Amino acid sequence: MAWNFSVNPASCENNQFYQDHLRFDALLQQRQGLSTTHALIDDSAQRLMGFVSLRMSSIISRSERGDYMGSPALEIFVLA
């Protein structure tokens, strides 16, 4: 299904990036533990409608004392 996925060029300036990410990068990054990709599939049409790639991140903030602190966060890395 990934090979048939396409992004309408009229709705996106860099549609090739999203197609290439799904076809080449998503599985590799998942195997490396860098991100995970979830596909949105229309079962009735057997068609991939979109996807989201998520990765772990952190939010850095400063305490009142001036120390930096990190809090875990989930980042939407790629959304199509």
XYZ file of N, CA and C in Angstrom:
240
model
N 0.804 -1.188 0.000
C 0.000 0.000 0.000
C 0.856 1.264 0.000
N 2.035 1.197 0.617
C 2.888 2.383 0.671
C 3.293 2.848 -0.716
N 3.503 1.931 -1.619
C 3.932 2.311 -2.967
C 2.819 2.994 -3.744
N 1.575 2.765 -3.367
C 0.455 3.411 -4.046
C 0.024 4.703 -3.369
N 0.605 5.024 -2.216
C 0.241 6.238 -1.498
C 0.768 7.460 -2.232
N -0.079 8.462 -2.370
C 0.359 9.718 -2.987
C -0.308 10.881 -2.275
N 0.372 11.997 -2.307
C -0.138 13.232 -1.718
C -0.456 14.175 -2.869
N -1.631 14.764 -2.828
C -2.047 15.683 -3.875
C -1.096 16.878 -3.928
N -0.418 17.107 -5.047
C 0.515 18.230 -5.144
C -0.154 19.587 -4.933
N -1.455 19.681 -5.201
C -2.164 20.941 -5.006
C -2.342 21.275 -3.520
N -2.243 20.273 -2.659
C -2.452 20.510 -1.231
C -1.152 20.569 -0.442
N -0.019 20.416 -1.123
C 1.251 20.335 -0.407
C 2.391 20.789 -1.313
N 3.297 21.576 -0.763
C 4.435 22.051 -1.554
C 5.497 20.981 -1.768
N 5.572 20.009 -0.863
C 6.637 19.006 -0.938
C 6.048 17.606 -0.823
N 5.134 17.272 -1.725
C 4.450 15.989 -1.645
C 5.403 14.804 -1.767
N 6.480 14.954 -2.492
C 7.431 13.849 -2.670
C 8.086 13.462 -1.347
N 8.309 14.431 -0.466
C 8.903 14.141 0.842
C 8.065 13.122 1.608
N 6.734 13.316 1.641
C 5.852 12.435 2.400
C 5.792 11.041 1.781
N 5.751 10.979 0.480
C 5.742 9.690 -0.209
C 7.051 8.947 0.048
N 8.176 9.644 -0.053
C 9.479 9.017 0.185
C 9.637 8.595 1.639
N 9.154 9.412 2.567
C 9.266 9.049 3.986
C 8.563 7.722 4.246
N 7.356 7.594 3.731
C 6.594 6.366 3.959
C 7.234 5.171 3.262
N 7.720 5.357 2.070
C 8.273 4.251 1.281
C 9.663 3.816 1.733
N 10.475 4.760 2.183
C 11.881 4.438 2.441
C 12.334 4.634 3.889
N 11.829 5.658 4.563
C 12.381 6.013 5.868
C 11.616 5.451 7.062
N 10.300 5.355 6.965
C 9.479 5.002 8.131
C 9.856 3.654 8.735
N 9.957 2.623 7.924
C 10.284 1.297 8.444
C 11.708 1.253 8.990
N 12.641 1.873 8.302
C 14.029 1.909 8.768
C 14.114 2.604 10.128
N 13.449 3.744 10.273
C 13.490 4.473 11.542
C 12.791 3.700 12.656
N 11.758 2.954 12.313
C 11.094 2.133 13.330
C 12.021 1.008 13.783
N 12.685 0.365 12.848
C 13.633 -0.710 13.208
C 14.784 -0.189 14.054
N 15.175 1.069 13.850
C 16.267 1.675 14.616
C 15.787 2.224 15.961
N 14.474 2.161 16.199
C 13.922 2.657 17.452
C 13.814 4.169 17.521
N 13.845 4.834 16.368
C 13.800 6.290 16.349
C 12.383 6.847 16.279
N 11.487 6.127 15.641
C 10.100 6.596 15.514
C 9.200 5.404 15.242
N 7.908 5.654 15.293
C 6.928 4.643 14.932
C 5.895 5.296 14.022
N 5.452 4.573 13.009
C 4.512 5.124 12.040
C 3.206 4.345 12.089
N 2.114 5.080 12.117
C 0.776 4.501 12.153
C 0.062 4.872 10.864
N -0.472 3.873 10.189
C -1.154 4.083 8.914
C -2.652 4.192 9.115
N -3.278 5.052 8.336
C -4.733 5.214 8.328
C -5.241 4.584 7.045
N -5.957 3.459 7.187
C -6.348 2.663 6.025
C -7.858 2.640 5.891
N -8.332 2.859 4.670
C -9.751 2.699 4.335
C -9.923 1.232 3.930
N -10.447 0.420 4.843
C -10.580 -1.019 4.595
C -11.488 -1.322 3.410
N -12.548 -0.555 3.254
C -13.491 -0.848 2.172
C -12.868 -0.642 0.800
N -11.942 0.300 0.689
C -11.284 0.567 -0.601
C -9.884 -0.043 -0.656
N -9.434 -0.660 0.470
C -8.064 -1.183 0.560
C -7.064 -0.121 0.103
N -7.195 1.052 0.724
C -6.376 2.200 0.324
C -5.794 2.889 1.549
N -4.539 3.220 1.472
C -3.868 3.969 2.525
C -4.250 5.440 2.386
N -4.882 5.987 3.415
C -5.389 7.357 3.351
C -4.413 8.380 3.920
N -3.545 7.962 4.796
C -2.586 8.868 5.416
C -1.784 8.132 6.465
N -0.894 8.857 7.123
C -0.082 8.241 8.174
C 0.436 9.324 9.108
N 0.867 8.873 10.277
C 1.524 9.753 11.237
C 2.741 9.011 11.785
N 3.871 9.685 11.790
C 5.090 9.150 12.391
C 5.344 9.910 13.682
N 5.520 9.160 14.763
C 5.716 9.747 16.090
C 7.099 9.392 16.602
N 7.679 10.304 17.379
C 8.956 9.985 18.022
C 9.010 10.633 19.396
N 9.819 10.048 20.239
C 10.003 10.571 21.585
C 10.832 11.839 21.510
N 10.524 12.750 22.390
C 11.224 14.021 22.432
C 11.249 14.475 23.883
N 11.596 15.714 24.105
C 11.525 16.271 25.452
C 11.275 17.768 25.360
N 10.658 18.268 26.398
C 10.424 19.704 26.517
C 11.370 20.204 27.599
N 12.196 21.141 27.230
C 13.171 21.701 28.167
C 12.586 22.991 28.735
N 12.576 23.061 30.052
C 12.078 24.272 30.712
C 13.073 24.696 31.779
N 12.893 25.900 32.231
C 13.791 26.441 33.247
C 13.024 26.604 34.554
N 13.615 26.134 35.620
C 12.969 26.264 36.936
C 13.162 27.690 37.467
N 12.505 27.983 38.566
C 12.651 29.300 39.182
C 14.083 29.563 39.637
N 14.810 28.488 39.939
C 16.209 28.627 40.355
C 17.148 28.809 39.168
N 16.630 28.626 37.948
C 17.471 28.784 36.767
C 17.998 27.475 36.221
N 17.661 26.358 36.878
C 18.082 25.042 36.396
C 17.239 24.657 35.183
N 17.840 23.925 34.280
C 17.104 23.387 33.140
C 16.568 22.009 33.497
N 15.328 21.761 33.109
C 14.698 20.479 33.394
C 14.077 19.954 32.111
N 14.142 18.644 31.939
C 13.531 18.024 30.773
C 12.319 17.198 31.157
N 11.273 17.318 30.364
C 10.067 16.515 30.564
C 9.825 15.698 29.302
N 9.469 14.422 29.442
C 9.230 13.608 28.255
C 8.061 14.149 27.443
N 8.168 13.985 26.132
C 7.112 14.446 25.228
C 7.041 13.511 24.027
N 5.904 13.515 23.400
C 5.697 12.754 22.159
C 5.568 13.767 21.036
N 6.367 13.614 20.010
C 6.420 14.570 18.907
C 5.797 13.978 17.655
N 4.917 14.737 17.010
C 4.450 14.348 15.689
C 5.555 14.731 14.729
N 6.239 13.722 14.219
C 7.414 13.901 13.387
C 7.009 14.162 11.941
N 6.122 13.340 11.403
C 5.611 13.497 10.037
C 4.129 13.177 10.057
N 3.323 14.001 9.396
C 1.886 13.807 9.323
C 1.442 14.013 7.887
N 0.802 13.007 7.316
C 0.318 13.122 5.938
C -1.044 12.485 5.821
